[in-house]
Every structure is written in C-alpha cells, then in structure tokens.
Short mmCIF file of C-alpha atoms and ligand atoms in Angstrom, two decimals:
data_model
loop_
_atom_site.label_atom_id
_atom_site.label_comp_id
_atom_site.label_asym_id
_atom_site.label_seq_id
_atom_site.Cartn_x
_atom_site.Cartn_y
_atom_site.Cartn_z
CA MET A 180 28.81 -2.51 -62.59
CA THR A 181 30.88 0.08 -60.74
CA ARG A 182 31.33 -0.28 -57.04
CA PHE A 183 29.07 2.70 -56.42
CA ARG A 184 26.29 1.26 -58.57
CA LEU A 185 26.57 -2.08 -56.88
CA LEU A 186 26.24 -0.46 -53.47
CA ALA A 187 23.27 1.62 -54.63
CA ALA A 188 21.55 -1.48 -56.00
CA VAL A 189 22.10 -3.39 -52.76
CA ALA A 190 20.79 -0.44 -50.74
CA ALA A 191 17.70 -0.16 -52.94
CA ALA A 192 17.03 -3.88 -52.66
CA LEU A 193 17.33 -3.70 -48.87
CA LEU A 194 14.97 -0.73 -48.77
CA VAL A 195 12.35 -2.52 -50.85
CA ALA A 196 12.70 -5.65 -48.73
CA SER A 197 12.29 -3.78 -45.47
CA CYS A 198 9.34 -1.69 -46.77
CA GLY A 199 7.67 -4.83 -48.02
CA ARG A 200 7.72 -6.32 -44.54
CA ARG A 201 6.56 -3.28 -42.66
CA ALA A 202 2.88 -2.63 -41.99
CA PRO A 203 1.71 0.91 -42.79
CA GLU A 204 2.32 3.47 -40.05
CA PRO A 205 -0.74 3.63 -37.85
CA ASN A 206 -2.98 6.68 -37.88
CA VAL A 207 -5.24 7.17 -34.89
CA ASP A 208 -7.66 10.03 -35.61
CA ARG A 209 -9.14 12.42 -33.12
CA THR A 210 -12.49 10.70 -32.68
CA THR A 211 -10.74 7.39 -32.03
CA ARG A 212 -8.39 9.07 -29.57
CA LYS A 213 -11.32 10.50 -27.62
CA ALA A 214 -12.92 7.08 -27.31
CA LEU A 215 -9.55 5.53 -26.48
CA ALA A 216 -8.97 8.00 -23.65
CA VAL A 217 -12.41 7.19 -22.19
CA GLN A 218 -11.78 3.46 -22.42
CA ALA A 219 -8.26 3.70 -20.94
CA LYS A 220 -9.47 5.89 -18.12
CA ALA A 221 -12.18 3.34 -17.28
CA THR A 222 -9.73 0.42 -17.33
CA LEU A 223 -6.68 2.06 -15.77
CA GLY A 224 -7.77 5.23 -14.00
CA ILE A 225 -5.80 8.36 -13.24
CA LEU A 226 -2.72 8.07 -11.03
CA PRO A 227 -3.42 10.20 -7.93
CA GLU A 228 -0.94 13.02 -7.36
CA LYS A 229 -0.17 11.82 -3.80
CA MET A 230 0.49 8.33 -2.51
CA PRO A 231 -1.60 6.91 0.32
CA GLY A 232 -0.19 8.04 3.66
CA ALA A 233 1.65 11.05 2.23
CA GLU A 234 -0.85 13.43 3.84
CA THR A 235 0.87 13.09 7.22
CA ASP A 236 4.48 13.13 5.96
CA THR A 237 6.12 16.36 7.11
CA PRO A 238 8.92 18.06 5.11
CA GLU A 239 11.31 17.22 7.98
CA LEU A 240 10.44 13.53 7.76
CA VAL A 241 10.89 13.50 3.97
CA ALA A 242 14.22 15.36 4.19
CA LEU A 243 15.51 12.87 6.76
CA GLY A 244 14.32 9.95 4.64
CA LYS A 245 16.13 11.32 1.62
CA ARG A 246 19.35 11.60 3.56
CA LEU A 247 19.01 8.06 4.90
CA TYR A 248 18.28 6.78 1.40
CA PHE A 249 21.76 7.82 0.29
CA GLU A 250 23.47 6.78 3.56
CA LYS A 251 26.13 4.12 3.05
CA ARG A 252 26.75 3.77 6.78
CA LEU A 253 23.47 1.86 6.88
CA SER A 254 25.28 -1.14 5.41
CA VAL A 255 27.54 -3.47 7.35
CA ASN A 256 30.79 -2.24 5.79
CA GLY A 257 29.76 1.27 4.78
CA THR A 258 29.73 0.45 1.08
CA GLN A 259 26.08 0.46 0.13
CA SER A 260 22.99 2.62 0.36
CA CYS A 261 19.45 2.09 -0.93
CA ASN A 262 20.49 4.18 -3.91
CA ASP A 263 23.04 1.59 -5.03
CA CYS A 264 20.28 -0.82 -6.02
CA HIS A 265 17.53 1.73 -6.65
CA ARG A 266 19.26 4.58 -8.48
CA LEU A 267 17.63 7.99 -8.27
CA ASP A 268 20.66 10.05 -9.32
CA GLY A 269 22.93 10.11 -12.35
CA GLU A 270 22.07 9.33 -15.92
CA HIS A 271 19.61 6.51 -15.25
CA PRO A 272 17.47 7.55 -12.29
CA SER A 273 15.03 4.70 -12.83
CA GLY A 274 14.76 3.66 -9.19
CA ALA A 275 16.24 0.28 -10.17
CA ASP A 276 19.84 -0.80 -10.88
CA GLY A 277 19.95 -2.21 -14.41
CA GLU A 278 21.32 -5.55 -13.15
CA ARG A 279 19.73 -8.96 -13.55
CA THR A 280 19.97 -9.50 -9.82
CA SER A 281 21.66 -7.16 -7.37
CA GLY A 282 24.97 -7.55 -5.60
CA GLY A 283 24.86 -6.75 -1.87
CA ALA A 284 27.29 -4.98 0.45
CA MET A 285 29.30 -8.17 0.92
CA GLY A 286 29.42 -8.91 -2.80
CA ARG A 287 26.84 -11.71 -2.71
CA LYS A 288 24.18 -11.77 -5.40
CA GLY A 289 20.52 -12.08 -4.55
CA THR A 290 18.14 -14.17 -6.65
CA ARG A 291 15.71 -11.43 -7.56
CA ASN A 292 15.75 -8.41 -9.83
CA SER A 293 15.59 -5.04 -8.11
CA PRO A 294 12.24 -3.36 -8.88
CA SER A 295 11.98 0.41 -9.08
CA VAL A 296 11.20 2.29 -5.88
CA LYS A 297 9.23 4.81 -7.94
CA ASN A 298 5.48 4.60 -7.34
CA ALA A 299 6.06 1.70 -4.92
CA GLY A 300 3.85 3.49 -2.39
CA TYR A 301 0.86 2.87 -4.67
CA HIS A 302 1.45 -0.89 -4.79
CA VAL A 303 -0.82 -3.42 -3.09
CA ALA A 304 2.26 -4.74 -1.23
CA GLN A 305 6.05 -4.71 -1.55
CA PHE A 306 8.47 -7.23 -3.15
CA TRP A 307 7.83 -9.65 -6.00
CA ASP A 308 6.04 -11.95 -3.56
CA GLY A 309 4.33 -9.21 -1.56
CA ARG A 310 5.96 -10.28 1.70
CA ALA A 311 5.96 -6.73 3.11
CA ARG A 312 2.64 -4.98 3.31
CA THR A 313 3.83 -1.38 3.51
CA LEU A 314 6.86 0.73 2.61
CA GLU A 315 7.63 1.03 6.32
CA GLU A 316 7.63 -2.74 6.74
CA GLN A 317 9.71 -3.08 3.57
CA ALA A 318 12.40 -0.54 4.44
CA ALA A 319 13.76 -2.43 7.43
CA GLY A 320 14.20 -5.53 5.23
CA PRO A 321 17.24 -4.59 3.09
CA LEU A 322 19.11 -3.11 6.06
CA LEU A 323 19.14 -6.47 7.80
CA ASN A 324 19.09 -8.74 4.73
CA PRO A 325 22.40 -10.69 4.65
CA VAL A 326 22.71 -10.43 0.86
CA GLU A 327 21.84 -6.73 0.84
CA MET A 328 23.07 -4.21 3.39
CA ALA A 329 23.73 -6.99 5.89
CA MET A 330 23.51 -5.12 9.18
CA PRO A 331 23.44 -7.79 11.92
CA ASP A 332 20.42 -6.45 13.83
CA ALA A 333 18.29 -3.41 14.69
CA ALA A 334 20.73 -2.39 17.44
CA ALA A 335 23.58 -2.18 14.91
CA VAL A 336 21.57 0.21 12.72
CA GLU A 337 20.67 2.35 15.73
CA THR A 338 24.26 2.37 17.03
CA ALA A 339 25.59 3.48 13.63
CA LEU A 340 23.10 6.36 13.38
CA ARG A 341 23.46 7.47 17.01
CA ALA A 342 27.24 7.63 16.50
CA ALA A 343 26.76 10.20 13.72
CA PRO A 344 26.24 13.62 15.35
CA GLU A 345 24.80 15.12 12.17
CA TYR A 346 21.75 12.86 12.45
CA ARG A 347 20.66 14.07 15.91
CA GLU A 348 18.93 17.21 14.75
CA PRO A 349 17.21 15.79 11.66
CA PHE A 350 15.76 12.88 13.66
CA ALA A 351 14.62 15.22 16.46
CA ALA A 352 12.96 17.51 13.90
CA ALA A 353 11.24 14.61 12.15
CA PHE A 354 10.03 12.98 15.39
CA PRO A 355 9.41 15.92 17.75
CA GLY A 356 8.92 15.14 21.41
CA GLU A 357 10.33 11.62 21.29
CA PRO A 358 12.98 10.99 23.96
CA GLU A 359 15.07 8.76 21.62
CA PRO A 360 14.07 9.49 18.05
CA ILE A 361 16.93 7.51 16.47
CA SER A 362 15.49 4.02 16.14
CA LEU A 363 15.05 1.39 13.42
CA PRO A 364 11.26 1.91 13.15
CA ASN A 365 11.75 5.68 12.80
CA THR A 366 14.46 5.11 10.19
CA ALA A 367 12.06 2.92 8.22
CA HIS A 368 9.27 5.49 8.63
CA ALA A 369 11.46 8.32 7.28
CA LEU A 370 12.65 6.21 4.33
CA ALA A 371 9.03 5.38 3.51
CA ALA A 372 8.03 9.07 3.70
CA PHE A 373 10.76 9.95 1.20
CA GLU A 374 9.73 7.09 -1.08
CA ARG A 375 6.16 8.40 -1.05
CA THR A 376 7.45 11.46 -2.94
CA LEU A 377 8.80 9.33 -5.80
CA ARG A 378 5.88 9.53 -8.24
CA THR A 379 6.41 9.19 -11.97
CA HIS A 380 5.01 11.70 -14.47
CA ASP A 381 4.55 10.66 -18.06
CA ARG A 382 2.62 11.24 -21.27
CA LEU A 383 -0.08 8.72 -20.45
CA ASP A 384 -0.98 10.98 -17.50
CA ASP A 385 -1.26 13.86 -19.96
CA PHE A 386 -3.36 11.83 -22.39
CA LEU A 387 -5.79 10.65 -19.72
CA ASN A 388 -6.00 14.19 -18.37
CA GLY A 389 -7.31 15.40 -21.74
CA ASP A 390 -4.27 16.15 -23.93
CA LEU A 391 -5.30 13.91 -26.83
CA ASP A 392 -2.11 14.71 -28.75
CA ALA A 393 0.17 13.56 -25.93
CA LEU A 394 0.58 10.16 -27.63
CA SER A 395 2.04 9.67 -31.12
CA HIS A 396 0.00 7.61 -33.60
CA ARG A 397 2.17 4.58 -32.95
CA GLU A 398 1.84 4.96 -29.16
CA ALA A 399 -1.92 5.39 -29.37
CA ALA A 400 -2.13 2.27 -31.55
CA GLY A 401 -0.01 0.50 -28.92
CA LEU A 402 -2.41 1.53 -26.16
CA GLN A 403 -5.32 0.21 -28.25
CA LEU A 404 -3.53 -3.12 -28.64
CA PHE A 405 -2.51 -3.25 -24.99
CA LEU A 406 -6.21 -2.98 -24.08
CA LYS A 407 -7.44 -5.29 -26.85
CA THR A 408 -4.87 -8.07 -26.42
CA GLY A 409 -5.78 -8.59 -22.76
CA CYS A 410 -2.66 -7.24 -21.05
CA THR A 411 -4.97 -5.19 -18.83
CA THR A 412 -6.55 -8.27 -17.26
CA CYS A 413 -3.39 -8.26 -15.12
CA HIS A 414 -1.70 -4.90 -15.75
CA ASN A 415 -4.47 -2.53 -14.75
CA SER A 416 -5.19 0.23 -12.20
CA PRO A 417 -3.38 3.57 -12.50
CA THR A 418 0.03 1.96 -11.89
CA ILE A 419 -0.69 -0.49 -14.75
CA GLY A 420 0.03 -3.45 -12.51
CA ALA A 421 1.10 -3.84 -8.89
CA ASN A 422 -2.42 -4.39 -7.56
CA GLN A 423 -2.62 -8.21 -7.65
CA TYR A 424 -0.70 -11.51 -7.81
CA GLN A 425 -0.84 -13.69 -10.90
CA LEU A 426 0.54 -16.99 -12.06
CA LEU A 427 3.64 -16.68 -14.21
CA GLY A 428 3.03 -18.99 -17.16
CA LEU A 429 -0.76 -18.91 -16.91
CA VAL A 430 -1.38 -20.30 -20.42
CA LYS A 431 2.02 -21.67 -21.49
CA ALA A 432 4.39 -22.92 -18.80
CA TRP A 433 7.29 -20.68 -17.72
CA GLU A 434 10.43 -22.24 -16.24
CA THR A 435 11.44 -20.83 -12.87
CA LYS A 436 12.72 -22.28 -9.60
CA ASP A 437 11.25 -19.34 -7.68
CA GLU A 438 8.13 -20.30 -5.74
CA GLY A 439 6.90 -16.72 -5.69
CA ARG A 440 4.06 -15.94 -3.32
CA PHE A 441 3.86 -19.57 -2.13
CA ALA A 442 6.90 -18.89 0.08
CA VAL A 443 4.84 -16.28 1.93
CA THR A 444 1.41 -17.90 2.19
CA LYS A 445 2.21 -21.65 1.86
CA ASN A 446 -0.99 -21.96 -0.15
CA GLU A 447 -0.50 -24.37 -3.03
CA GLU A 448 -2.49 -22.08 -5.33
CA ASP A 449 0.09 -19.31 -4.82
CA ARG A 450 2.97 -21.34 -6.23
CA ARG A 451 4.75 -19.32 -8.97
CA LYS A 452 2.41 -16.40 -8.47
CA PHE A 453 4.14 -13.02 -8.47
CA LYS A 454 3.05 -9.48 -7.91
CA VAL A 455 2.15 -8.20 -11.38
CA PRO A 456 4.76 -5.47 -11.86
CA SER A 457 3.79 -1.89 -12.62
CA LEU A 458 4.63 -0.98 -16.21
CA ARG A 459 5.09 2.73 -15.45
CA ASN A 460 8.60 3.59 -16.56
CA ALA A 461 9.29 -0.06 -17.47
CA VAL A 462 11.27 1.24 -20.47
CA SER A 463 14.11 2.07 -18.12
CA THR A 464 13.86 -0.68 -15.50
CA GLY A 465 15.23 -3.66 -17.43
CA PRO A 466 16.33 -6.43 -17.22
CA TYR A 467 12.83 -7.78 -16.74
CA PHE A 468 10.94 -10.29 -14.59
CA HIS A 469 11.55 -11.43 -11.02
CA ASP A 470 14.87 -13.01 -11.99
CA GLY A 471 15.94 -10.38 -14.52
CA SER A 472 16.08 -13.13 -17.14
CA VAL A 473 14.98 -11.00 -20.10
CA ASP A 474 17.05 -8.02 -21.22
CA ARG A 475 14.85 -6.41 -23.83
CA LEU A 476 11.41 -4.93 -23.50
CA ASP A 477 10.24 -6.25 -26.88
CA ASP A 478 11.21 -9.78 -25.82
CA ALA A 479 9.38 -9.29 -22.52
CA VAL A 480 6.21 -8.19 -24.37
CA LYS A 481 6.42 -11.11 -26.80
CA LYS A 482 6.86 -13.62 -23.97
CA MET A 483 4.02 -12.12 -21.95
CA ALA A 484 1.58 -12.40 -24.87
CA TRP A 485 2.57 -16.02 -25.40
CA HIS A 486 2.88 -17.32 -21.84
CA GLN A 487 0.10 -15.28 -20.18
CA LEU A 488 -2.42 -15.00 -23.00
CA GLY A 489 -1.49 -17.73 -25.50
CA LYS A 490 -1.22 -15.15 -28.27
CA GLU A 491 1.51 -14.75 -30.85
CA LEU A 492 1.98 -11.07 -31.62
CA THR A 493 3.45 -9.87 -34.93
CA GLY A 494 6.64 -7.79 -34.95
CA ASP A 495 4.55 -4.75 -35.78
CA GLU A 496 2.16 -5.34 -32.86
CA ILE A 497 5.08 -5.78 -30.48
CA ALA A 498 6.62 -2.54 -31.78
CA SER A 499 3.36 -0.69 -31.11
CA ILE A 500 3.01 -2.00 -27.57
CA VAL A 501 6.66 -1.18 -26.87
CA ALA A 502 6.05 2.33 -28.26
CA PHE A 503 3.09 2.70 -25.89
CA LEU A 504 5.28 1.60 -22.98
CA GLY A 505 7.68 4.33 -24.11
CA ALA A 506 4.94 6.87 -23.40
CA LEU A 507 5.11 5.66 -19.79
CA ALA A 508 8.71 6.91 -19.48
CA ASP A 509 9.09 9.02 -16.36
CA ARG A 510 10.12 12.59 -17.10
CA GLY A 511 11.16 13.08 -13.48
CA VAL A 512 14.48 14.74 -12.83
CA PRO A 513 17.26 12.91 -10.99
CA VAL A 514 17.34 13.31 -7.22
CA SER A 515 20.77 14.41 -6.01
CA PRO A 516 22.25 12.97 -2.87
CA PRO A 517 22.27 15.49 -0.01
CA ALA A 518 25.46 17.55 0.27
CA PRO A 519 28.19 15.77 2.26
CA SER A 520 28.80 16.89 5.84
CA PRO A 521 30.92 20.04 6.18
CA LYS A 522 34.68 19.45 5.96
CA GLY A 523 36.11 18.07 9.15
CA ALA A 524 32.79 16.84 10.52
CA PRO A 525 32.62 13.08 11.00
CA ARG A 526 31.07 11.32 8.01
C1 LIG B 861 21.65 -5.06 -2.71
C2 LIG B 861 20.64 -4.35 -3.45
C3 LIG B 861 19.54 -3.66 -2.68
C4 LIG B 861 19.66 -2.70 -1.69
C5 LIG B 861 20.92 -2.15 -1.07
C6 LIG B 861 18.31 -2.27 -1.40
N1 LIG B 861 17.42 -2.95 -2.18
FE1 LIG B 861 15.43 -2.65 -2.26
N2 LIG B 861 15.22 -4.29 -3.39
C7 LIG B 861 16.24 -5.04 -3.91
C8 LIG B 861 15.72 -6.25 -4.52
C9 LIG B 861 16.52 -7.33 -5.22
C10 LIG B 861 14.32 -6.21 -4.32
C11 LIG B 861 13.29 -7.29 -4.72
C12 LIG B 861 13.40 -8.40 -3.69
C13 LIG B 861 12.23 -9.35 -3.70
O1 LIG B 861 11.18 -9.04 -4.25
O2 LIG B 861 12.35 -10.42 -3.11
C14 LIG B 861 14.04 -4.94 -3.63
C15 LIG B 861 12.76 -4.48 -3.33
C16 LIG B 861 12.50 -3.20 -2.83
C17 LIG B 861 11.20 -2.58 -2.78
C18 LIG B 861 9.89 -3.18 -3.26
C19 LIG B 861 9.47 -2.59 -4.58
C20 LIG B 861 8.38 -3.38 -5.23
O3 LIG B 861 7.92 -2.96 -6.31
O4 LIG B 861 7.98 -4.44 -4.74
C21 LIG B 861 11.37 -1.34 -2.21
C22 LIG B 861 10.30 -0.29 -1.94
C23 LIG B 861 12.78 -1.22 -1.87
N3 LIG B 861 13.44 -2.36 -2.29
C24 LIG B 861 13.35 -0.15 -1.20
C25 LIG B 861 14.65 -0.18 -0.68
C26 LIG B 861 15.16 0.73 0.34
C27 LIG B 861 14.37 1.86 0.98
C28 LIG B 861 16.46 0.38 0.56
C29 LIG B 861 17.43 0.98 1.57
C30 LIG B 861 17.04 0.83 2.96
C31 LIG B 861 16.76 -0.73 -0.33
N4 LIG B 861 15.63 -1.06 -1.03
C32 LIG B 861 18.01 -1.32 -0.45
C33 LIG B 861 17.57 -4.70 -3.87
C34 LIG B 861 18.12 -3.82 -2.96
C1 LIG B 862 -2.25 -13.34 -16.51
C2 LIG B 862 -1.60 -12.09 -16.05
C3 LIG B 862 -0.76 -11.30 -17.02
C4 LIG B 862 -1.07 -10.91 -18.30
C5 LIG B 862 -2.32 -11.21 -19.10
C6 LIG B 862 0.06 -10.12 -18.75
N1 LIG B 862 1.01 -10.03 -17.78
FE1 LIG B 862 2.75 -9.03 -17.91
N2 LIG B 862 3.30 -9.77 -16.08
C7 LIG B 862 2.53 -10.58 -15.28
C8 LIG B 862 3.32 -11.04 -14.17
C9 LIG B 862 2.84 -11.94 -13.02
C10 LIG B 862 4.61 -10.52 -14.33
C11 LIG B 862 5.80 -10.72 -13.43
C12 LIG B 862 6.39 -12.07 -13.69
C13 LIG B 862 7.64 -12.34 -12.91
O1 LIG B 862 7.59 -12.52 -11.73
O2 LIG B 862 8.71 -12.39 -13.49
C14 LIG B 862 4.55 -9.71 -15.56
C15 LIG B 862 5.64 -8.99 -16.07
C16 LIG B 862 5.58 -8.18 -17.20
C17 LIG B 862 6.67 -7.38 -17.69
C18 LIG B 862 8.03 -7.23 -17.03
C19 LIG B 862 8.02 -6.02 -16.13
C20 LIG B 862 9.19 -5.94 -15.20
O3 LIG B 862 9.34 -4.86 -14.60
O4 LIG B 862 9.95 -6.88 -15.04
C21 LIG B 862 6.23 -6.73 -18.81
C22 LIG B 862 7.01 -5.76 -19.67
C23 LIG B 862 4.87 -7.16 -19.05
N3 LIG B 862 4.51 -8.04 -18.04
C24 LIG B 862 4.09 -6.75 -20.10
C25 LIG B 862 2.89 -7.37 -20.44
C26 LIG B 862 2.19 -7.14 -21.70
C27 LIG B 862 2.61 -6.17 -22.78
C28 LIG B 862 1.09 -7.95 -21.69
C29 LIG B 862 0.09 -8.17 -22.80
C30 LIG B 862 0.66 -8.67 -24.04
C31 LIG B 862 1.10 -8.66 -20.41
N4 LIG B 862 2.21 -8.29 -19.71
C32 LIG B 862 0.14 -9.56 -20.02
C33 LIG B 862 1.21 -10.92 -15.50
C34 LIG B 862 0.54 -10.75 -16.70
#
C-alpha cells in the first residue's frame, strides 16, 4: 500500500468510527419549538430590561460608578481596580477574570472563584454564600478585603478619593446638595448604579421573545434536555440561577472544605449550601464552581448531573446542554475604561 493509500484508509476508518458513535443531529421542528418556548417561559421567565433599583440611578451616578470601577487608586498600593477581577474591557469582557481564584492587590490568593458582575443586580444576594444582600452592601467589601484591594478602612478610601481633584465634580454631580459627597457609602452606591447597567443580552432572550429560529436545532434540543433532566429545579428564574441556595453534592457527595452559607447563618442545614450561580454567559466565565475547580463547561455539566441529580448523561446529551449554554453567551460589547485624566493633571 502506498503511503497515500494508507493515510486515506486510516482517515476513512476514523471517520466511520466517529460517525458510528455519534447520535443523529437533532431536529427540533417549528411546532416543538413553539411548545418549548412556552414551557421555557413558564419555568424561567423573561429577563427584565432593567435591574431592580435602576429606576432611580441618574446618568451622573452611573458615570461616576463606571469611573470608580476602573480606579486603581481604590486599592492599597494603586495596583488593582474592580475590573482586574471582573473584566469588562478587552477580548474577554465576561465580568469575571478567568482564574480559578483571584489574586489580590498584595498578591495573595483568595479561596473563591470570581463570579461575573454581569446581571448581579438581579441576584437574590451577592457572593457565593450570599453574605451581602445588595450590590451597595457588596461593593464596600472588596475595597476593604485584605486579600482583595486591601484598603485599611473607610477613611483610607475617602482620603484617597478626596485627594484626587478630578473626583470632586463627578461626586458633587452624582450626589447634589450633599456637603461632603465623597464618602465610602456614596462610592459603593455609585459602583452599584454602574453595575445595574451590566445586563447580558443573548439568543435565549430572542427565543423567549418570539424569535423561534434564534436557537439552532442542537441548542433547542439542549434547552429541552436542560428542562427535562431537572437542571431547572435549581437553575431557574430569568437569570437561570442566582435566586436560591442549594446543597452542593445533593445526591452524590462533593468534596469541599468550604462551608458555604453556613459561615453566614451558622445553621447546620446551610453547611455546603451555595448560591446557585446564574448560567447566563457561563460559557465565558470559567473556571467553574465556588473554588474554580473545574475548567471545562462540559465537565461542569457532567458533574452537576451526577452530583445534583444522580444522573449519568451521555456525551451527546452533554454536548446538547453545552450548546444550549452557548446560546446564553452575552453579545454585549466591551466597556472601555474612562479616558485618563488630561496630561499633567494628577492621576
Ligand atoms: C482580587 C479580586 C477582586 C477584586 C479586586 C474585586 N472582586 Fe468582586 N469578587 C471577587 C471574588 C473572588 C468574589 C466571590 C467572593 C465570595 O463569594 O466569597 C467576588 C464577588 C463579587 C460580586 C458578587 C457577584 C455574585 O454573583 O455573587 C460582585 C457584585 C463584585 N464582586 C463586585 C466587585 C466590585 C464592584 C469590585 C470593586 C470595588 C470588586 N468586585 C473587586 C474578586 C474580586
Ligand atoms: C440541586 C440543585 C442543582 C441542580 C439540580 C443543578 N445545579 Fe448546577 N449548580 C448548583 C449549585 C449550588 C452550584 C454552585 C456550586 C458551587 O458552589 O460550586 C451549581 C453550579 C453549576 C455550574 C457552574 C457555574 C459557575 O459559574 O461556576 C454549572 C455550569 C451548572 N451548575 C450547570 C448545571 C446543569 C447543566 C444542571 C443539570 C444537569 C445543573 N447544574 C443542576 C445547583 C444545582
């Protein structure tokens, strides 16, 4: 056999082998799609255009929050802004950082994976254990957290901002009539107002809003499976998660040293319970889980089915669910950091 023939034979054998294993491509017809959209809408609901509380956020408040979000002087040594762990700019504006766990301003690693800031304003509470109720309450956390931005106290944050002349006007405009608008609570409020603008837009929105062709056949089959397998007992509501706490390892035990919500409530029944994460844009927020222990989305789906539902999914089923999660990819454009201060002005 010539070398070419040998190669061709090997290629043909591989092709046959791979075709033999693969289930036929799914085909979800129009009638089924209609029913699927009705069912998904009933289980998940439509993501509202505005987040709760956004009604009273003025453009001045949002603009200030955006500036603060990218402000490195809010960390102890001027090296880190919110955007370092929750990227909104560049090639991967996922609102997370792509790390297992995040490194802080002083180079120390935390123990938890950085969740996306996108859609966080829709969540029942903030953090994996829900220890902050609102975005406002959350925002002050990282500034003072020793393994994050590590500012020593509220006064240090206020001193840093008051020393920057270019912040006087934006704070005064965002908090009109206040004698000293530059404060930690106002900083947190402005950051929260900016975060309330960070809504994802994806093809599931389009599908639920009546565009029945917004999902490919494979994605529609994935949505069917997602509903049928029981993922929606925990990942439901328009954010597809983020509205409740659930035990990690409900059916089959899951190894973790993290006590989860127990650390907040001290109720024994909350041990190893975590906020069910939103699956909107999960395709770009890996690594996955509270400790970032799983790199790939297909592995995350497989583990979820096994540990949370006691089900063993086939490779084809996993591929369909992962394809559906792909339809939840945010098509939002990156947010650019505000222009630096004019040349010569203090930074
Ligand atoms: C050093 C990295 C780091 C920095 C800097 C940082 N964060 Fe985070 N952020 C995290 C991690 C890690 C978590 C999860 C911690 C946990 O759940 O215990 C988190 C959680 C959050 C959450 C909760 C999201 C959810 O789904 O529960 C929001 C909102 C958030 N951060 C916003 C901010 C803002 C605003 C700033 C700037 C003031 C900021 N972060 C700075 C790493 C960081
Ligand atoms: C009994 C509740 C429950 C069920 C059922 C469930 N999940 Fe989860 N899911 C969770 C919890 C809780 C977490 C977060 C665990 C942690 O803290 O690491 C999670 C995390 C995830 C993650 C990681 C997201 C991230 O940002 O880190 C994915 C992906 C996921 N689930 C997909 C699924 C799929 C697909 C199904 C159905 C096969 C499913 N889940 C079923 C509760 C559940």
